[in-house]
PDB file of C-alpha atoms in Angstrom:
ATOM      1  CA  UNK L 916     -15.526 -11.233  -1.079  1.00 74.00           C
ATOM      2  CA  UNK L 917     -18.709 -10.189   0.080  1.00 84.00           C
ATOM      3  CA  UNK L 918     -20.671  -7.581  -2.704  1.00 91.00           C
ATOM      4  CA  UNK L 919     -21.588  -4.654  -0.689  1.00 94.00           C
ATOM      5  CA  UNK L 920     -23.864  -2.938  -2.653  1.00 95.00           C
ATOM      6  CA  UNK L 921     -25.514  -6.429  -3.996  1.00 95.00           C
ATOM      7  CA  UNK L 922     -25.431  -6.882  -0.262  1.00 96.00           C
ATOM      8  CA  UNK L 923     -27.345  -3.407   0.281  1.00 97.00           C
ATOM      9  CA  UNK L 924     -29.825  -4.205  -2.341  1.00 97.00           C
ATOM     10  CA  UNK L 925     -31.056  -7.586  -1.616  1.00 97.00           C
ATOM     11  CA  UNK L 926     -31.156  -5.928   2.210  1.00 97.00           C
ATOM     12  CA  UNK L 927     -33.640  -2.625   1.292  1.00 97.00           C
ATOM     13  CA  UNK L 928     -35.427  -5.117  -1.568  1.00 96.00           C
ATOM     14  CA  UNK L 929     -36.461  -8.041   1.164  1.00 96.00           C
ATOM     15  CA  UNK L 930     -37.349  -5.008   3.677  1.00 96.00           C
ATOM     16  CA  UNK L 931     -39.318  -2.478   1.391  1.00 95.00           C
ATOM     17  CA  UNK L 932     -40.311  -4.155  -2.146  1.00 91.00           C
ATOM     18  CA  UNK L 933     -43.806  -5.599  -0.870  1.00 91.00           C
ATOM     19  CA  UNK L 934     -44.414  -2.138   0.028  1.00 92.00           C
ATOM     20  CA  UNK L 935     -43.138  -0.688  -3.404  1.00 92.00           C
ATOM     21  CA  UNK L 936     -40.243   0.820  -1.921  1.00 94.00           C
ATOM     22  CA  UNK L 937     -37.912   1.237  -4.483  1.00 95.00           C
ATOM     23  CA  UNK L 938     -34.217   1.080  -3.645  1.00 95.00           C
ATOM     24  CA  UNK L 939     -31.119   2.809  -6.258  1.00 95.00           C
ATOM     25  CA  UNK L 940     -27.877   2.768  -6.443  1.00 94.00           C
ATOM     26  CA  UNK L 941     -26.396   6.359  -6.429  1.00 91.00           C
ATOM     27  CA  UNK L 942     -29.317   8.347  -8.320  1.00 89.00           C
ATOM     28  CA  UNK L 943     -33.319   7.572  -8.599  1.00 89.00           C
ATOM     29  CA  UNK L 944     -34.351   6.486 -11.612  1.00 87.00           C
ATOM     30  CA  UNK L 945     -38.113   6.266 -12.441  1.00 82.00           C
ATOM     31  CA  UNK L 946     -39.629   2.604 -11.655  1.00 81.00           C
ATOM     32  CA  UNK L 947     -43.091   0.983 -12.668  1.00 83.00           C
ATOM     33  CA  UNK L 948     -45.106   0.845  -9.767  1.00 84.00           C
ATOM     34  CA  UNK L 949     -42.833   2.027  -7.012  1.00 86.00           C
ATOM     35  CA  UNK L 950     -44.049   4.251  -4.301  1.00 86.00           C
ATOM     36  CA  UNK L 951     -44.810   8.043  -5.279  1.00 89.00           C
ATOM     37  CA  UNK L 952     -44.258   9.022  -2.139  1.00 93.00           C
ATOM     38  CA  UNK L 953     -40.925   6.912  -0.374  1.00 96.00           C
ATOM     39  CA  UNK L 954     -37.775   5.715  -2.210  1.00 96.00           C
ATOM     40  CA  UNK L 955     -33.862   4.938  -1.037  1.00 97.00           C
ATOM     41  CA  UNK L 956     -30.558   6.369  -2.173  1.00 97.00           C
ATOM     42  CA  UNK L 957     -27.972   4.634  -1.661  1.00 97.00           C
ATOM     43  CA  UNK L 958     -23.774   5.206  -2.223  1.00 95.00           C
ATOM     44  CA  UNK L 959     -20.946   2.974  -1.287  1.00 94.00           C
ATOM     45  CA  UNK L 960     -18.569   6.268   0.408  1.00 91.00           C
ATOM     46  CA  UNK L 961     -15.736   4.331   1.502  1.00 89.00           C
ATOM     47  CA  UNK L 962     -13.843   1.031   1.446  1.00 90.00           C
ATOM     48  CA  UNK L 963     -11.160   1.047   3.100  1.00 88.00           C
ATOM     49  CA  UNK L 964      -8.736  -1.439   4.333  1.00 88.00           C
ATOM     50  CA  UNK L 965      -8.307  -1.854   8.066  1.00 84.00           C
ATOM     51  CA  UNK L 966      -5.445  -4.299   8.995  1.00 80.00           C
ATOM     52  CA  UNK L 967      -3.204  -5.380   7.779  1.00 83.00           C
ATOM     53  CA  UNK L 968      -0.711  -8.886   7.135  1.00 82.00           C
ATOM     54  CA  UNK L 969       2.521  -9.203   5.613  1.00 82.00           C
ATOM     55  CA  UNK L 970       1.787  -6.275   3.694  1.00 81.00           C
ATOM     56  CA  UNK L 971      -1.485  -7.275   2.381  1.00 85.00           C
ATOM     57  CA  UNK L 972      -5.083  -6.368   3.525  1.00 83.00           C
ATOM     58  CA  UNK L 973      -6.430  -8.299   6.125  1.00 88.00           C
ATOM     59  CA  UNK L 974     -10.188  -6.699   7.016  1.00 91.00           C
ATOM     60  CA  UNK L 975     -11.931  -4.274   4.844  1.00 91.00           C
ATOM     61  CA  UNK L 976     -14.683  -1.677   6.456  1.00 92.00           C
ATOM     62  CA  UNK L 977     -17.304  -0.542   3.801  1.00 94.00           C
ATOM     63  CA  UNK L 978     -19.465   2.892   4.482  1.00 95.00           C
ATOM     64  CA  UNK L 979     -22.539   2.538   3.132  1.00 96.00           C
ATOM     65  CA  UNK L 980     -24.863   5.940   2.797  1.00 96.00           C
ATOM     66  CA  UNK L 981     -28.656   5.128   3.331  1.00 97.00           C
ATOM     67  CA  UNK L 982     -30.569   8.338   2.674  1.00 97.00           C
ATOM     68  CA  UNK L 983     -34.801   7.468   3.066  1.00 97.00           C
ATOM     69  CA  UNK L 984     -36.547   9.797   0.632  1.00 97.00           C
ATOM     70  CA  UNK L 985     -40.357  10.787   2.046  1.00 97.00           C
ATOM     71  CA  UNK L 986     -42.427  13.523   0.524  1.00 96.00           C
ATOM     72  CA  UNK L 987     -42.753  16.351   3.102  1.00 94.00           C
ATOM     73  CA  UNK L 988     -46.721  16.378   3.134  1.00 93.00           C
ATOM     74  CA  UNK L 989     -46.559  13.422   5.659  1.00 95.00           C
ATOM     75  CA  UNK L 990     -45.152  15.238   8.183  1.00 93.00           C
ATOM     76  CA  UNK L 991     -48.065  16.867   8.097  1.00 93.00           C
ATOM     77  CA  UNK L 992     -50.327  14.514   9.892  1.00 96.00           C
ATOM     78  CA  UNK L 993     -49.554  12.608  12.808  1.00 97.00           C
ATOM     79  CA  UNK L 994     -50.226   9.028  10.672  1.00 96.00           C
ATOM     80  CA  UNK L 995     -48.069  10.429   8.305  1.00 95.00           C
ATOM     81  CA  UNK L 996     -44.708  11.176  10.732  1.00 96.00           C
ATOM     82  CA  UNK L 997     -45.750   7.651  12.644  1.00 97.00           C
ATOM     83  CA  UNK L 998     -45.564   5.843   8.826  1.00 96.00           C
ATOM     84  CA  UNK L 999     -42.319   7.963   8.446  1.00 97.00           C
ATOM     85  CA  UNK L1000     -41.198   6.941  11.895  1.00 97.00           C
ATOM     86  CA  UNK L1001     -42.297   3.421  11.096  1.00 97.00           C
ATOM     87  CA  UNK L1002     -40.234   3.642   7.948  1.00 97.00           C
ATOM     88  CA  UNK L1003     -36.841   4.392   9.661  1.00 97.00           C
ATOM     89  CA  UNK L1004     -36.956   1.628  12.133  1.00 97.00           C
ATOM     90  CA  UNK L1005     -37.617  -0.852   9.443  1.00 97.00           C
ATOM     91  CA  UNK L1006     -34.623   0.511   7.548  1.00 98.00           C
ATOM     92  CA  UNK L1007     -32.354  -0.107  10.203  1.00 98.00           C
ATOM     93  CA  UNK L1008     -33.466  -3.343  11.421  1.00 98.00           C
ATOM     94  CA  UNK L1009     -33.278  -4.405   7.817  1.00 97.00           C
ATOM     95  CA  UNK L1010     -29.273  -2.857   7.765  1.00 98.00           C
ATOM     96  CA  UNK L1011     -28.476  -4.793  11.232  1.00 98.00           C
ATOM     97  CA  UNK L1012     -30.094  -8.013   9.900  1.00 97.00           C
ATOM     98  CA  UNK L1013     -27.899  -7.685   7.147  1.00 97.00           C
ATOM     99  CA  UNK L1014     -24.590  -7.267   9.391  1.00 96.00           C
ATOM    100  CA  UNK L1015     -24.123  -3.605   8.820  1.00 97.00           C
ATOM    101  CA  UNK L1016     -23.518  -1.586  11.933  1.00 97.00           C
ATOM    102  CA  UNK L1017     -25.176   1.493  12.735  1.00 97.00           C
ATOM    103  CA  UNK L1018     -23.517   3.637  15.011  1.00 95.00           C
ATOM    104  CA  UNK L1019     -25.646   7.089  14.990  1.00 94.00           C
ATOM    105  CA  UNK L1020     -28.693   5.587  13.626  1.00 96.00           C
ATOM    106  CA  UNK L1021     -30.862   8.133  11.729  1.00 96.00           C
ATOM    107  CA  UNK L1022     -30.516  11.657  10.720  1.00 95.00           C
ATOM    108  CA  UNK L1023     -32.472  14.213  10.001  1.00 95.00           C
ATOM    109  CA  UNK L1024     -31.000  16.273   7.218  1.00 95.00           C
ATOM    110  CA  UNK L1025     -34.032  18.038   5.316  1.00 93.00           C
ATOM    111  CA  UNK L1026     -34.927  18.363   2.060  1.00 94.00           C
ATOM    112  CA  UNK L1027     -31.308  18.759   0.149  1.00 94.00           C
ATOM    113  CA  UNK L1028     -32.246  18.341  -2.857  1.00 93.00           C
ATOM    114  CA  UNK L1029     -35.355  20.689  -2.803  1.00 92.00           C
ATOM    115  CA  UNK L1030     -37.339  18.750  -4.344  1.00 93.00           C
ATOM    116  CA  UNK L1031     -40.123  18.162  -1.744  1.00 93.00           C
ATOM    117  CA  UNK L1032     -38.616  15.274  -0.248  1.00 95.00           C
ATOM    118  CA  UNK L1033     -37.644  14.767   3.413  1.00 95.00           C
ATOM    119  CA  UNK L1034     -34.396  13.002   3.925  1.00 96.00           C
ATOM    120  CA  UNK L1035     -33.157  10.766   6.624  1.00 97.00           C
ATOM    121  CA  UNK L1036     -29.628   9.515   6.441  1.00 97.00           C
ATOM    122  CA  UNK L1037     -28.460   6.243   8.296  1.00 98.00           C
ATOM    123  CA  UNK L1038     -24.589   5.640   7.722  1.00 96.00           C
ATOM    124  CA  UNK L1039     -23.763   1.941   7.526  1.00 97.00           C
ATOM    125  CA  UNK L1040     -20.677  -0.114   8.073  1.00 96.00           C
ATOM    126  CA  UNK L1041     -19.692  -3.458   7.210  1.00 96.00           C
ATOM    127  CA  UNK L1042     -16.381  -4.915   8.208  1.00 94.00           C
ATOM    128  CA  UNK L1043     -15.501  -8.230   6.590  1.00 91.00           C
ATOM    129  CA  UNK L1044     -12.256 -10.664   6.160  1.00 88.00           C
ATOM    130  CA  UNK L1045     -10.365 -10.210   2.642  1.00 85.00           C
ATOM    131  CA  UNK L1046     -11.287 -13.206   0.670  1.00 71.00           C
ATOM    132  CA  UNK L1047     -14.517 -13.975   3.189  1.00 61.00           C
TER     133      UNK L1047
ATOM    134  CA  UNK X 318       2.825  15.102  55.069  1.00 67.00           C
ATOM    135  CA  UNK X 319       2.103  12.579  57.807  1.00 76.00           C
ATOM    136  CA  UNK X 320      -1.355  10.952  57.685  1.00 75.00           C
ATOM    137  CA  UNK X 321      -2.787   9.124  60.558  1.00 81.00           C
ATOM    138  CA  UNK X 322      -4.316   5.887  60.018  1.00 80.00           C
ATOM    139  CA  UNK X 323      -7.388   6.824  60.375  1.00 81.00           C
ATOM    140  CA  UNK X 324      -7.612   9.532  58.073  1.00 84.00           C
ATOM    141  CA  UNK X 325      -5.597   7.579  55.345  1.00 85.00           C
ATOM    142  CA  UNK X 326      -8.939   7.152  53.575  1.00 86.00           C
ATOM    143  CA  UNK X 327      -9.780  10.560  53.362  1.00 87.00           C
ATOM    144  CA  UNK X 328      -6.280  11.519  52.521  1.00 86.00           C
ATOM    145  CA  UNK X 329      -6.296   9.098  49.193  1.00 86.00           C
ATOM    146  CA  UNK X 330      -9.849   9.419  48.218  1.00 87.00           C
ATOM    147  CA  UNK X 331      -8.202  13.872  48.350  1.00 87.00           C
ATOM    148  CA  UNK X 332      -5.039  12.801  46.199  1.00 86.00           C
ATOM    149  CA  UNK X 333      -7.813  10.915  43.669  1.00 86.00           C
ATOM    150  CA  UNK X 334      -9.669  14.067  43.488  1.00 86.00           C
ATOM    151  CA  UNK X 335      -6.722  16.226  42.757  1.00 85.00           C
ATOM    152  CA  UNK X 336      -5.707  13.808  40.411  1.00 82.00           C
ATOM    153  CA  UNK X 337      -9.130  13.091  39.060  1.00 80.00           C
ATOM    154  CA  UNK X 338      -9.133  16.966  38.274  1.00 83.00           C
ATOM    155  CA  UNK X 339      -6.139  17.607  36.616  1.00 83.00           C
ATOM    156  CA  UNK X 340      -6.441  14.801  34.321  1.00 84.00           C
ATOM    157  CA  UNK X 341      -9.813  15.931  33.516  1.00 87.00           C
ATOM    158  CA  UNK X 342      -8.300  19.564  32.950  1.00 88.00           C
ATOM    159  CA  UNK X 343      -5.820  18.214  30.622  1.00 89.00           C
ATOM    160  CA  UNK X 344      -7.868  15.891  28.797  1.00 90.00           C
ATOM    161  CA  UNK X 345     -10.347  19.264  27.975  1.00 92.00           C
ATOM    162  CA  UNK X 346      -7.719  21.687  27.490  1.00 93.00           C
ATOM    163  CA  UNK X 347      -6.371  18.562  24.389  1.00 93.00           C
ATOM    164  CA  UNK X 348      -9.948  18.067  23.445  1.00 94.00           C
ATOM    165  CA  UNK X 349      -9.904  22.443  22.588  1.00 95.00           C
ATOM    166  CA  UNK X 350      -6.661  21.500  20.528  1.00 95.00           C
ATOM    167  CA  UNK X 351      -8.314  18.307  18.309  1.00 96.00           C
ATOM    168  CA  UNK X 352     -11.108  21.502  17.707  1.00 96.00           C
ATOM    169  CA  UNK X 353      -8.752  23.929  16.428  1.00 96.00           C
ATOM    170  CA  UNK X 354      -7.167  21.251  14.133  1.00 96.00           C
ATOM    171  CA  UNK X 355     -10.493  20.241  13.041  1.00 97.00           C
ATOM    172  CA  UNK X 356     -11.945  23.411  12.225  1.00 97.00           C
ATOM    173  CA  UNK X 357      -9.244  24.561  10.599  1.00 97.00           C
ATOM    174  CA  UNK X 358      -8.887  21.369   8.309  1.00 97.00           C
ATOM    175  CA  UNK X 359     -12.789  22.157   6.965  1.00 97.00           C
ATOM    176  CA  UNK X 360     -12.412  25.814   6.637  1.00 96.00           C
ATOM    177  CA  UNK X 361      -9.528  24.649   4.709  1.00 96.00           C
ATOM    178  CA  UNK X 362     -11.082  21.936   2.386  1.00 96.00           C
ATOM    179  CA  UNK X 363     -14.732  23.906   2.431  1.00 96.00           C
ATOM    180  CA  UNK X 364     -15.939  24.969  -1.010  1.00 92.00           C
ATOM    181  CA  UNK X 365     -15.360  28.704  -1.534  1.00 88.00           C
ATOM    182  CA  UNK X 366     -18.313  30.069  -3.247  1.00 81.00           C
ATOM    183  CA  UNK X 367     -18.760  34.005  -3.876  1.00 85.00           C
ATOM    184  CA  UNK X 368     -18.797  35.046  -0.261  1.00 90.00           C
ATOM    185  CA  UNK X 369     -16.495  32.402   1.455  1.00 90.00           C
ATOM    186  CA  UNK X 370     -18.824  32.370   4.379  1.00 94.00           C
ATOM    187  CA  UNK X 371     -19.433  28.614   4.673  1.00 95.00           C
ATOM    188  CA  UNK X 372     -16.190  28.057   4.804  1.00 95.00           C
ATOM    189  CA  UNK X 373     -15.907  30.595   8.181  1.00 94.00           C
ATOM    190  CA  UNK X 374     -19.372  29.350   9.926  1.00 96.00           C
ATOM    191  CA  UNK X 375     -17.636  25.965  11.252  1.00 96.00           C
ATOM    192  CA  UNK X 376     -18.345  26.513  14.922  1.00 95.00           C
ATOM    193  CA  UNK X 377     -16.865  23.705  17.979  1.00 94.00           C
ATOM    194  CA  UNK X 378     -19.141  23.449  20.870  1.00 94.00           C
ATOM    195  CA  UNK X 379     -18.485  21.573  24.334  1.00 93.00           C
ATOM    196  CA  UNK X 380     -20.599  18.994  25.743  1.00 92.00           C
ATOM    197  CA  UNK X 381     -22.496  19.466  28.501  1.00 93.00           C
ATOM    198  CA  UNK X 382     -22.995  17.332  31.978  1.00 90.00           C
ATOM    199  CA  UNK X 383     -21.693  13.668  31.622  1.00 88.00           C
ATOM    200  CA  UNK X 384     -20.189  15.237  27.721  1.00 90.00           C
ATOM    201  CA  UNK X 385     -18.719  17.380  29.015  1.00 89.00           C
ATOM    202  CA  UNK X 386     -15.763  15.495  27.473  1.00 90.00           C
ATOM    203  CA  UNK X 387     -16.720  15.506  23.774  1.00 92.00           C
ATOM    204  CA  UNK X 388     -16.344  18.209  21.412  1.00 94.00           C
ATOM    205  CA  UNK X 389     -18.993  18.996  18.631  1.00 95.00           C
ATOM    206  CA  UNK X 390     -18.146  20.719  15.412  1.00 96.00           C
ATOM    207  CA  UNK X 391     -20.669  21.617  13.034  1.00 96.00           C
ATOM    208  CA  UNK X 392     -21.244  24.605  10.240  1.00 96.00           C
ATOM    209  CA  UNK X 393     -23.820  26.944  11.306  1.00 96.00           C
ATOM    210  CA  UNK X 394     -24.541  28.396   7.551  1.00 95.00           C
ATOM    211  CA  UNK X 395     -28.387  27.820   6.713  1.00 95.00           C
ATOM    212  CA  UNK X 396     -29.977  27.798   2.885  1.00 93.00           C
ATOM    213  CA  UNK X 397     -33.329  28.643   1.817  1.00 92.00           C
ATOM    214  CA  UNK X 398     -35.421  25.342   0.312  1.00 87.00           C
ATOM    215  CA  UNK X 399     -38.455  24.632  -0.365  1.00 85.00           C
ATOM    216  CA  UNK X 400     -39.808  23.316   3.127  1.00 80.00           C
ATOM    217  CA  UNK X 401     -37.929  26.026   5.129  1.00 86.00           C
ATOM    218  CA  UNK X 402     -34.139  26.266   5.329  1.00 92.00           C
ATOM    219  CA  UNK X 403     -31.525  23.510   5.258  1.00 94.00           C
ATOM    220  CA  UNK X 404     -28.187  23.112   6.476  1.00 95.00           C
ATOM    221  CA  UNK X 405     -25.815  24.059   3.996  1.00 95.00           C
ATOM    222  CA  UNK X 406     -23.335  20.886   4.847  1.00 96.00           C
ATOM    223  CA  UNK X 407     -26.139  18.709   4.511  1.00 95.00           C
ATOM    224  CA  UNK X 408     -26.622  19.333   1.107  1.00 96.00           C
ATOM    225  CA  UNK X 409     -22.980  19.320   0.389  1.00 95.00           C
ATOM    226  CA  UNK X 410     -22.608  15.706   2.419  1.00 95.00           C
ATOM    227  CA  UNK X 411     -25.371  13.664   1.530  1.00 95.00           C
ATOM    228  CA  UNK X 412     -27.134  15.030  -1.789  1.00 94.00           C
ATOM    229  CA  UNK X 413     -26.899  12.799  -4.391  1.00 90.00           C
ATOM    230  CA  UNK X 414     -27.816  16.028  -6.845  1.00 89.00           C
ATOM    231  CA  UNK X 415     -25.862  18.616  -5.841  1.00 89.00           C
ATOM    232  CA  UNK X 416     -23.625  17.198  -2.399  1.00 90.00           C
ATOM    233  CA  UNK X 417     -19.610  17.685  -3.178  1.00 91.00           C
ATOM    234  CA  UNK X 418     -18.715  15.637   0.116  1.00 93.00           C
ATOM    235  CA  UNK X 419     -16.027  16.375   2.185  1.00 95.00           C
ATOM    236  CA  UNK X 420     -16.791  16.438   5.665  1.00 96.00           C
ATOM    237  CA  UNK X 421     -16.384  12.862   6.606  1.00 93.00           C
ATOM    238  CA  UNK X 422     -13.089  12.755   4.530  1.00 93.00           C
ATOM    239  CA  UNK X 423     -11.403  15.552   6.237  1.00 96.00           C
ATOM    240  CA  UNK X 424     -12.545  14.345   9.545  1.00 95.00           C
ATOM    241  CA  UNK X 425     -11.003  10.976   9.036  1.00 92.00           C
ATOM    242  CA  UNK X 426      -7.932  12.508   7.261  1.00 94.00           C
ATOM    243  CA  UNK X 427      -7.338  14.628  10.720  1.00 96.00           C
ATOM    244  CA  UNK X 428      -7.603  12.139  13.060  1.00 95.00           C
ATOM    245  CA  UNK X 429      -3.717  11.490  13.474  1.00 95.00           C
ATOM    246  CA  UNK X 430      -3.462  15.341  13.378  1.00 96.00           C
ATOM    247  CA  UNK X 431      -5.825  15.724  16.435  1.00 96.00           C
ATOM    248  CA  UNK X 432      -4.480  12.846  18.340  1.00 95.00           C
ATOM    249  CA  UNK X 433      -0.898  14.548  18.105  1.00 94.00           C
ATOM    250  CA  UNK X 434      -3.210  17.821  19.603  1.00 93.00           C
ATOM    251  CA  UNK X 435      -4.403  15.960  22.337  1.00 92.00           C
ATOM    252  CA  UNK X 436      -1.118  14.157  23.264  1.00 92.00           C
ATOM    253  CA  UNK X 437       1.061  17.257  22.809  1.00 91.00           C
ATOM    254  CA  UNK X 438      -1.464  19.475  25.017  1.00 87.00           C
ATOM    255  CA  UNK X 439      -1.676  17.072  27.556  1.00 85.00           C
ATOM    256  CA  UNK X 440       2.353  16.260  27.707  1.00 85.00           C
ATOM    257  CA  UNK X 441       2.820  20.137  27.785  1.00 84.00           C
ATOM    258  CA  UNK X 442       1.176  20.397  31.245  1.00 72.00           C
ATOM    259  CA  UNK X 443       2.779  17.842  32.174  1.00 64.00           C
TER     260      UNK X 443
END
């Protein structure tokens, strides 16, 4: 059955790496060469199973957590919240391409970890056939 | 009532209306109920800290014009950051650092509870 997180990964990587946007699993860690200023958190919240046959799982819906990490200073310039902007449409297209839903597309939700860091959260979905 | 023929049109398109309207009336009055039971699951499952006063700033609003049919529940309790404040249940949903998510959880965990809201509001006025 399809990996979601591998899945997530290779998605963010073939989107963002030529750009040195890094892309982690459930906590930053610090990378050679990645972007000072941009990264991605991601968490697989949920997998749960949707239908079912004889008992047995037929269709499994993953929620995948994007959350886009950009230092606040480029909101201070109006390159800086178009490269930010930018930034957020490429994430999604690059979730969609990979079969992920969208459904509310991105949110604002500030700097919660205080750290200096805008935050924009996109929560992902990705249905898929047990044993696909 | 009698109708004439030639009012029948304006006679149905009146019945519709009526109709139109009380469905809508008990399709809002429902929607109120799914609030209640919503608000009341996350004051429930909200982290108490010293004060308790997240856990009573969860807040349902009504939409407005053509959402007028939708219900929006959010926590109105604000913390100080470093670039200006921050929603409080932001932090506790989506931080990686210091998030202790619940929201989506107990949303999805009342969604039978709210549909039995809605259906038992709606059978009531019958």
């Amino acid at each position: 059955m399809t990996d979601i997180r591998d899945l997530t990964q290779r998605a963010l990587d073939n989107a963002l790496v030529d750009d040195a946007v890094r892309s982690f699993w459930q906590r930053k860690t610090d990378t050679e060469g990645a972007n000072p200023s941009e990264y991605i958190v991601y968490t697989l919240d949920s997998d749960t199973n949707e239908s079912y046959a004889d008992n047995s799982p037929l269709i499994k819906s993953a929620n995948v957590t994007v959350r886009y990490y950009y230092r606040t200073d480029l909101l201070d310039s109006y390159s800086g919240r178009g490269k930010v902007k930018a930034r957020e449409i490429e994430i999604e297209a690059a979730m969609l391409a990979a079969g992920f839903t969208v459904p509310f597309g991105p949110s604002d939700t500030g700097d919660i970890d205080n750290i200096g860091f805008g935050v924009t959260v996109f929560e992902c979905y990705f249905d898929r056939l047990v044993g696909a | 009532m009698k109708v004439s023929i030639d009012n029948l049109q304006i006679a149905v398109e009146d019945i519709l209306r009526e109709y139109g309207d009380v469905v809508y009336k008990a399709t809002d009055d429902g929607l109120k109920e799914a609030e209640k039971v919503l608000v009341n699951n996350l004051k429930v499952a909200s982290p108490v800290g010293k004060t308790g006063e997240y856990a009573k700033s969860w807040r349902g609003k009504k939409g407005k014009g053509k959402k007028s049919l939708r219900r929006y529940v959010g926590n109105t309790k604000m913390v100080p950051g470093k670039n200006g404040e921050v929603p409080l249940s932001n932090i506790l949903e989506y931080s990686p650092i210091r998030g202790k998510p619940f929201i989506k959880r107990t949303y999805e965990q009342s969604i039978p509870a709210m549909a039995d809201a809605i259906v038992g509001k709606i059978k009531s006025e019958g």
